[in-house]
mmCIF file with all atom_site columns, C-alpha atoms and ligand atoms in Angstrom:
data_model
loop_
_atom_site.group_PDB
_atom_site.id
_atom_site.type_symbol
_atom_site.label_atom_id
_atom_site.label_alt_id
_atom_site.label_comp_id
_atom_site.label_asym_id
_atom_site.label_entity_id
_atom_site.label_seq_id
_atom_site.pdbx_PDB_ins_code
_atom_site.Cartn_x
_atom_site.Cartn_y
_atom_site.Cartn_z
_atom_site.occupancy
_atom_site.B_iso_or_equiv
_atom_site.pdbx_formal_charge
_atom_site.auth_seq_id
_atom_site.auth_comp_id
_atom_site.auth_asym_id
_atom_site.auth_atom_id
_atom_site.pdbx_PDB_model_num
ATOM   1   C  CA  . MET A 1 1   ? 7.642   -17.126 -9.573  1.00 53.00 ? 24  MET A CA  1
ATOM   2   C  CA  . ASP A 1 2   ? 10.535  -16.697 -7.504  1.00 70.00 ? 25  ASP A CA  1
ATOM   3   C  CA  . ASP A 1 3   ? 10.249  -18.847 -4.735  1.00 84.00 ? 26  ASP A CA  1
ATOM   4   C  CA  . PHE A 1 4   ? 12.571  -15.597 -2.416  1.00 85.00 ? 27  PHE A CA  1
ATOM   5   C  CA  . TYR A 1 5   ? 9.485   -13.480 -4.263  1.00 87.00 ? 28  TYR A CA  1
ATOM   6   C  CA  . ARG A 1 6   ? 7.076   -15.823 -3.219  1.00 90.00 ? 29  ARG A CA  1
ATOM   7   C  CA  . GLU A 1 7   ? 7.852   -16.319 -0.007  1.00 93.00 ? 30  GLU A CA  1
ATOM   8   C  CA  . LEU A 1 8   ? 8.260   -12.743 1.060   1.00 94.00 ? 31  LEU A CA  1
ATOM   9   C  CA  . ILE A 1 9   ? 4.698   -12.268 -0.353  1.00 95.00 ? 32  ILE A CA  1
ATOM   10  C  CA  . LEU A 1 10  ? 3.687   -14.634 1.748   1.00 95.00 ? 33  LEU A CA  1
ATOM   11  C  CA  . ASP A 1 11  ? 4.505   -13.732 3.983   1.00 97.00 ? 34  ASP A CA  1
ATOM   12  C  CA  . HIS A 1 12  ? 3.359   -9.903  3.851   1.00 97.00 ? 35  HIS A CA  1
ATOM   13  C  CA  . TYR A 1 13  ? 0.166   -11.458 3.438   1.00 97.00 ? 36  TYR A CA  1
ATOM   14  C  CA  . LYS A 1 14  ? 0.514   -14.048 6.234   1.00 97.00 ? 37  LYS A CA  1
ATOM   15  C  CA  . HIS A 1 15  ? 1.287   -11.336 8.249   1.00 98.00 ? 38  HIS A CA  1
ATOM   16  C  CA  . PRO A 1 16  ? 1.377   -8.200  7.188   1.00 98.00 ? 39  PRO A CA  1
ATOM   17  C  CA  . ARG A 1 17  ? 3.124   -4.836  8.329   1.00 98.00 ? 40  ARG A CA  1
ATOM   18  C  CA  . ASN A 1 18  ? 2.194   -1.515  9.409   1.00 98.00 ? 41  ASN A CA  1
ATOM   19  C  CA  . LYS A 1 19  ? -2.169  -3.140  9.423   1.00 97.00 ? 42  LYS A CA  1
ATOM   20  C  CA  . GLY A 1 20  ? -4.358  -0.766  11.757  1.00 98.00 ? 43  GLY A CA  1
ATOM   21  C  CA  . THR A 1 21  ? -5.579  2.780   11.409  1.00 97.00 ? 44  THR A CA  1
ATOM   22  C  CA  . LEU A 1 22  ? -4.031  6.546   12.546  1.00 97.00 ? 45  LEU A CA  1
ATOM   23  C  CA  . ASP A 1 23  ? -6.218  8.905   14.210  1.00 95.00 ? 46  ASP A CA  1
ATOM   24  C  CA  . PRO A 1 24  ? -5.520  11.662  14.317  1.00 95.00 ? 47  PRO A CA  1
ATOM   25  C  CA  . HIS A 1 25  ? -4.293  11.584  10.527  1.00 96.00 ? 48  HIS A CA  1
ATOM   26  C  CA  . ASP A 1 26  ? -2.444  13.913  7.786   1.00 95.00 ? 49  ASP A CA  1
ATOM   27  C  CA  . PHE A 1 27  ? -4.274  11.610  5.083   1.00 95.00 ? 50  PHE A CA  1
ATOM   28  C  CA  . SER A 1 28  ? -6.311  8.998   4.387   1.00 94.00 ? 51  SER A CA  1
ATOM   29  C  CA  . TYR A 1 29  ? -7.700  6.748   1.056   1.00 94.00 ? 52  TYR A CA  1
ATOM   30  C  CA  . ALA A 1 30  ? -9.575  4.080   0.341   1.00 96.00 ? 53  ALA A CA  1
ATOM   31  C  CA  . ASP A 1 31  ? -10.008 2.699   -2.954  1.00 97.00 ? 54  ASP A CA  1
ATOM   32  C  CA  . GLU A 1 32  ? -10.838 -0.960  -4.246  1.00 97.00 ? 55  GLU A CA  1
ATOM   33  C  CA  . ASN A 1 33  ? -10.218 -3.349  -7.024  1.00 96.00 ? 56  ASN A CA  1
ATOM   34  C  CA  . PRO A 1 34  ? -13.323 -3.991  -8.008  1.00 95.00 ? 57  PRO A CA  1
ATOM   35  C  CA  . LEU A 1 35  ? -11.754 -6.749  -10.443 1.00 94.00 ? 58  LEU A CA  1
ATOM   36  C  CA  . CYS A 1 36  ? -10.335 -9.445  -7.950  1.00 96.00 ? 59  CYS A CA  1
ATOM   37  C  CA  . GLY A 1 37  ? -12.897 -7.397  -5.082  1.00 97.00 ? 60  GLY A CA  1
ATOM   38  C  CA  . ASP A 1 38  ? -9.470  -6.357  -2.922  1.00 98.00 ? 61  ASP A CA  1
ATOM   39  C  CA  . GLN A 1 39  ? -9.981  -3.010  -0.562  1.00 98.00 ? 62  GLN A CA  1
ATOM   40  C  CA  . ILE A 1 40  ? -7.274  -1.206  0.272   1.00 98.00 ? 63  ILE A CA  1
ATOM   41  C  CA  . ARG A 1 41  ? -7.179  2.131   2.458   1.00 98.00 ? 64  ARG A CA  1
ATOM   42  C  CA  . ILE A 1 42  ? -4.123  3.745   3.723   1.00 98.00 ? 65  ILE A CA  1
ATOM   43  C  CA  . ASP A 1 43  ? -2.981  6.696   6.499   1.00 98.00 ? 66  ASP A CA  1
ATOM   44  C  CA  . VAL A 1 44  ? -0.444  8.485   6.957   1.00 97.00 ? 67  VAL A CA  1
ATOM   45  C  CA  . ARG A 1 45  ? 0.879   10.926  9.626   1.00 96.00 ? 68  ARG A CA  1
ATOM   46  C  CA  . LEU A 1 46  ? 4.217   13.503  8.567   1.00 96.00 ? 69  LEU A CA  1
ATOM   47  C  CA  . ASP A 1 47  ? 6.579   14.676  10.412  1.00 95.00 ? 70  ASP A CA  1
ATOM   48  C  CA  . GLU A 1 48  ? 7.520   19.024  10.515  1.00 95.00 ? 71  GLU A CA  1
ATOM   49  C  CA  . GLN A 1 49  ? 9.679   18.102  7.592   1.00 95.00 ? 72  GLN A CA  1
ATOM   50  C  CA  . ASN A 1 50  ? 6.611   16.700  5.881   1.00 93.00 ? 73  ASN A CA  1
ATOM   51  C  CA  . ARG A 1 51  ? 8.322   13.392  5.998   1.00 96.00 ? 74  ARG A CA  1
ATOM   52  C  CA  . VAL A 1 52  ? 6.434   9.780   6.171   1.00 97.00 ? 75  VAL A CA  1
ATOM   53  C  CA  . LYS A 1 53  ? 5.886   9.516   9.980   1.00 97.00 ? 76  LYS A CA  1
ATOM   54  C  CA  . ASP A 1 54  ? 3.968   7.039   10.424  1.00 98.00 ? 77  ASP A CA  1
ATOM   55  C  CA  . VAL A 1 55  ? 1.563   4.747   8.008   1.00 98.00 ? 78  VAL A CA  1
ATOM   56  C  CA  . ALA A 1 56  ? -1.129  2.370   8.557   1.00 98.00 ? 79  ALA A CA  1
ATOM   57  C  CA  . PHE A 1 57  ? -3.452  -0.032  5.881   1.00 98.00 ? 80  PHE A CA  1
ATOM   58  C  CA  . THR A 1 58  ? -6.328  -2.269  6.491   1.00 98.00 ? 81  THR A CA  1
ATOM   59  C  CA  . GLY A 1 59  ? -8.263  -3.344  3.713   1.00 98.00 ? 82  GLY A CA  1
ATOM   60  C  CA  . ARG A 1 60  ? -9.047  -7.569  2.500   1.00 97.00 ? 83  ARG A CA  1
ATOM   61  C  CA  . GLY A 1 61  ? -8.610  -8.818  -0.759  1.00 97.00 ? 84  GLY A CA  1
ATOM   62  C  CA  . CYS A 1 62  ? -6.051  -10.952 -2.450  1.00 97.00 ? 85  CYS A CA  1
ATOM   63  C  CA  . ALA A 1 63  ? -2.314  -11.576 -1.621  1.00 96.00 ? 86  ALA A CA  1
ATOM   64  C  CA  . ILE A 1 64  ? -1.274  -9.941  -3.921  1.00 96.00 ? 87  ILE A CA  1
ATOM   65  C  CA  . SER A 1 65  ? -2.927  -6.538  -2.862  1.00 98.00 ? 88  SER A CA  1
ATOM   66  C  CA  . GLN A 1 66  ? -2.557  -7.250  0.805   1.00 98.00 ? 89  GLN A CA  1
ATOM   67  C  CA  . ALA A 1 67  ? 0.980   -7.824  0.335   1.00 97.00 ? 90  ALA A CA  1
ATOM   68  C  CA  . SER A 1 68  ? 2.298   -5.132  -1.314  1.00 98.00 ? 91  SER A CA  1
ATOM   69  C  CA  . ALA A 1 69  ? 0.388   -2.555  0.955   1.00 98.00 ? 92  ALA A CA  1
ATOM   70  C  CA  . SER A 1 70  ? 2.132   -4.149  2.864   1.00 98.00 ? 93  SER A CA  1
ATOM   71  C  CA  . LEU A 1 71  ? 5.626   -3.714  1.658   1.00 98.00 ? 94  LEU A CA  1
ATOM   72  C  CA  . LEU A 1 72  ? 4.612   -0.698  0.673   1.00 98.00 ? 95  LEU A CA  1
ATOM   73  C  CA  . THR A 1 73  ? 3.755   0.588   3.513   1.00 98.00 ? 96  THR A CA  1
ATOM   74  C  CA  . GLU A 1 74  ? 7.780   -0.597  4.693   1.00 98.00 ? 97  GLU A CA  1
ATOM   75  C  CA  . HIS A 1 75  ? 9.216   0.934   1.858   1.00 98.00 ? 98  HIS A CA  1
ATOM   76  C  CA  . ILE A 1 76  ? 7.289   5.077   2.422   1.00 98.00 ? 99  ILE A CA  1
ATOM   77  C  CA  . GLN A 1 77  ? 8.351   5.204   6.247   1.00 98.00 ? 100 GLN A CA  1
ATOM   78  C  CA  . GLY A 1 78  ? 10.428  8.431   6.538   1.00 98.00 ? 101 GLY A CA  1
ATOM   79  C  CA  . MET A 1 79  ? 10.058  9.376   3.123   1.00 98.00 ? 102 MET A CA  1
ATOM   80  C  CA  . PRO A 1 80  ? 9.645   12.628  1.775   1.00 96.00 ? 103 PRO A CA  1
ATOM   81  C  CA  . LEU A 1 81  ? 6.042   13.961  1.073   1.00 95.00 ? 104 LEU A CA  1
ATOM   82  C  CA  . GLU A 1 82  ? 7.294   14.641  -2.796  1.00 93.00 ? 105 GLU A CA  1
ATOM   83  C  CA  . GLN A 1 83  ? 8.941   11.456  -2.893  1.00 96.00 ? 106 GLN A CA  1
ATOM   84  C  CA  . VAL A 1 84  ? 6.036   9.692   -2.257  1.00 96.00 ? 107 VAL A CA  1
ATOM   85  C  CA  . LYS A 1 85  ? 3.975   11.389  -4.890  1.00 95.00 ? 108 LYS A CA  1
ATOM   86  C  CA  . GLN A 1 86  ? 7.078   10.287  -7.304  1.00 95.00 ? 109 GLN A CA  1
ATOM   87  C  CA  . LEU A 1 87  ? 6.708   6.385   -6.975  1.00 97.00 ? 110 LEU A CA  1
ATOM   88  C  CA  . THR A 1 88  ? 5.967   4.924   -9.771  1.00 96.00 ? 111 THR A CA  1
ATOM   89  C  CA  . LYS A 1 89  ? 4.774   1.326   -10.905 1.00 96.00 ? 112 LYS A CA  1
ATOM   90  C  CA  . ALA A 1 90  ? 8.093   0.268   -11.705 1.00 96.00 ? 113 ALA A CA  1
ATOM   91  C  CA  . ASP A 1 91  ? 9.129   1.097   -8.173  1.00 97.00 ? 114 ASP A CA  1
ATOM   92  C  CA  . LEU A 1 92  ? 6.387   -1.179  -6.345  1.00 96.00 ? 115 LEU A CA  1
ATOM   93  C  CA  . LEU A 1 93  ? 7.226   -3.526  -9.127  1.00 95.00 ? 116 LEU A CA  1
ATOM   94  C  CA  . GLU A 1 94  ? 10.881  -3.718  -7.831  1.00 95.00 ? 117 GLU A CA  1
ATOM   95  C  CA  . LEU A 1 95  ? 9.676   -4.480  -4.058  1.00 95.00 ? 118 LEU A CA  1
ATOM   96  C  CA  . LEU A 1 96  ? 7.119   -7.283  -4.845  1.00 95.00 ? 119 LEU A CA  1
ATOM   97  C  CA  . GLY A 1 97  ? 9.947   -8.611  -7.609  1.00 93.00 ? 120 GLY A CA  1
ATOM   98  C  CA  . ILE A 1 98  ? 7.837   -10.695 -9.395  1.00 89.00 ? 121 ILE A CA  1
ATOM   99  C  CA  . GLU A 1 99  ? 6.591   -11.064 -12.871 1.00 89.00 ? 122 GLU A CA  1
ATOM   100 C  CA  . LEU A 1 100 ? 2.763   -10.242 -12.721 1.00 92.00 ? 123 LEU A CA  1
ATOM   101 C  CA  . THR A 1 101 ? -0.973  -10.689 -15.621 1.00 92.00 ? 124 THR A CA  1
ATOM   102 C  CA  . PRO A 1 102 ? -2.360  -7.874  -16.699 1.00 92.00 ? 125 PRO A CA  1
ATOM   103 C  CA  . VAL A 1 103 ? -4.685  -9.232  -13.871 1.00 91.00 ? 126 VAL A CA  1
ATOM   104 C  CA  . ARG A 1 104 ? -2.181  -9.547  -11.082 1.00 94.00 ? 127 ARG A CA  1
ATOM   105 C  CA  . LEU A 1 105 ? -1.149  -6.226  -11.912 1.00 95.00 ? 128 LEU A CA  1
ATOM   106 C  CA  . LYS A 1 106 ? -4.412  -4.297  -10.673 1.00 96.00 ? 129 LYS A CA  1
ATOM   107 C  CA  . CYS A 1 107 ? -3.966  -6.399  -7.239  1.00 97.00 ? 130 CYS A CA  1
ATOM   108 C  CA  . ALA A 1 108 ? -0.697  -5.447  -7.245  1.00 97.00 ? 131 ALA A CA  1
ATOM   109 C  CA  . LEU A 1 109 ? -1.153  -1.699  -7.736  1.00 97.00 ? 132 LEU A CA  1
ATOM   110 C  CA  . LEU A 1 110 ? -4.174  -0.779  -6.031  1.00 98.00 ? 133 LEU A CA  1
ATOM   111 C  CA  . SER A 1 111 ? -1.948  0.437   -2.360  1.00 98.00 ? 134 SER A CA  1
ATOM   112 C  CA  . LEU A 1 112 ? 0.418   2.791   -5.031  1.00 98.00 ? 135 LEU A CA  1
ATOM   113 C  CA  . LYS A 1 113 ? -3.071  4.036   -6.458  1.00 96.00 ? 136 LYS A CA  1
ATOM   114 C  CA  . VAL A 1 114 ? -4.910  5.013   -2.791  1.00 97.00 ? 137 VAL A CA  1
ATOM   115 C  CA  . LEU A 1 115 ? -1.141  6.041   -1.857  1.00 97.00 ? 138 LEU A CA  1
ATOM   116 C  CA  . LYS A 1 116 ? -0.775  8.620   -4.320  1.00 95.00 ? 139 LYS A CA  1
ATOM   117 C  CA  . ALA A 1 117 ? -4.619  10.033  -4.206  1.00 94.00 ? 140 ALA A CA  1
ATOM   118 C  CA  . GLY A 1 118 ? -4.408  10.414  -0.368  1.00 95.00 ? 141 GLY A CA  1
ATOM   119 C  CA  . ALA A 1 119 ? -0.826  12.203  -1.073  1.00 93.00 ? 142 ALA A CA  1
ATOM   120 C  CA  . TYR A 1 120 ? -2.077  14.054  -3.559  1.00 91.00 ? 143 TYR A CA  1
ATOM   121 C  CA  . GLY A 1 121 ? -4.596  15.310  -1.461  1.00 81.00 ? 144 GLY A CA  1
ATOM   122 C  CA  . LEU A 1 122 ? -7.928  13.857  -2.798  1.00 55.00 ? 145 LEU A CA  1
ATOM   123 C  CA  . GLU A 1 123 ? -10.387 13.051  0.112   1.00 49.00 ? 146 GLU A CA  1
ATOM   124 C  CA  . GLY A 1 124 ? -12.258 10.148  -0.915  1.00 48.00 ? 147 GLY A CA  1
ATOM   125 C  CA  . ALA A 1 125 ? -14.754 8.511   1.228   1.00 47.00 ? 148 ALA A CA  1
ATOM   126 C  CA  . THR A 1 126 ? -13.290 5.492   3.565   1.00 51.00 ? 149 THR A CA  1
ATOM   127 C  CA  . TYR A 1 127 ? -14.612 2.225   3.769   1.00 49.00 ? 150 TYR A CA  1
ATOM   128 C  CA  . SER A 1 128 ? -15.261 0.209   6.881   1.00 49.00 ? 151 SER A CA  1
ATOM   129 C  CA  . ASP A 1 129 ? -12.937 -2.930  8.031   1.00 49.00 ? 152 ASP A CA  1
ATOM   130 C  CA  . GLU A 1 130 ? -16.496 -4.509  9.473   1.00 46.00 ? 153 GLU A CA  1
ATOM   131 C  CA  . GLU A 1 131 ? -18.727 -5.972  7.235   1.00 40.00 ? 154 GLU A CA  1
HETATM 132 ZN ZN1 . ZN  B 2 .   ? -6.746  -9.044  -6.464  1.00 93.80 ? 11  ZN  B ZN1 1
#
């Protein structure tokens, strides 16, 4: 793994950006990756132009899953909802900047899956961050 990206991922894991929940929100979605035990919930508020005004995530799991969520929430700040819906696996991998094994890929992609499910208006059950 490239040192720069390893540092970036560890930094986002240890100091997650946009950690928390938003109440009220325009959409919220949560899901998990049973293979690794990762959980992510993402809340989003939109402005009048349907751009991402506020975004927050909570979750737990491995460094890749949490860093990926943190990076993604930074990336979509101010982004039009339509563009959020178009985000791809390649976009997320570019943010992470590292090669991933298939197992780690599932960890990395959980946040994107959650975000897009929310963006497409699928109301899911939200998990609690408490034990
Ligand atoms: Zn994981």
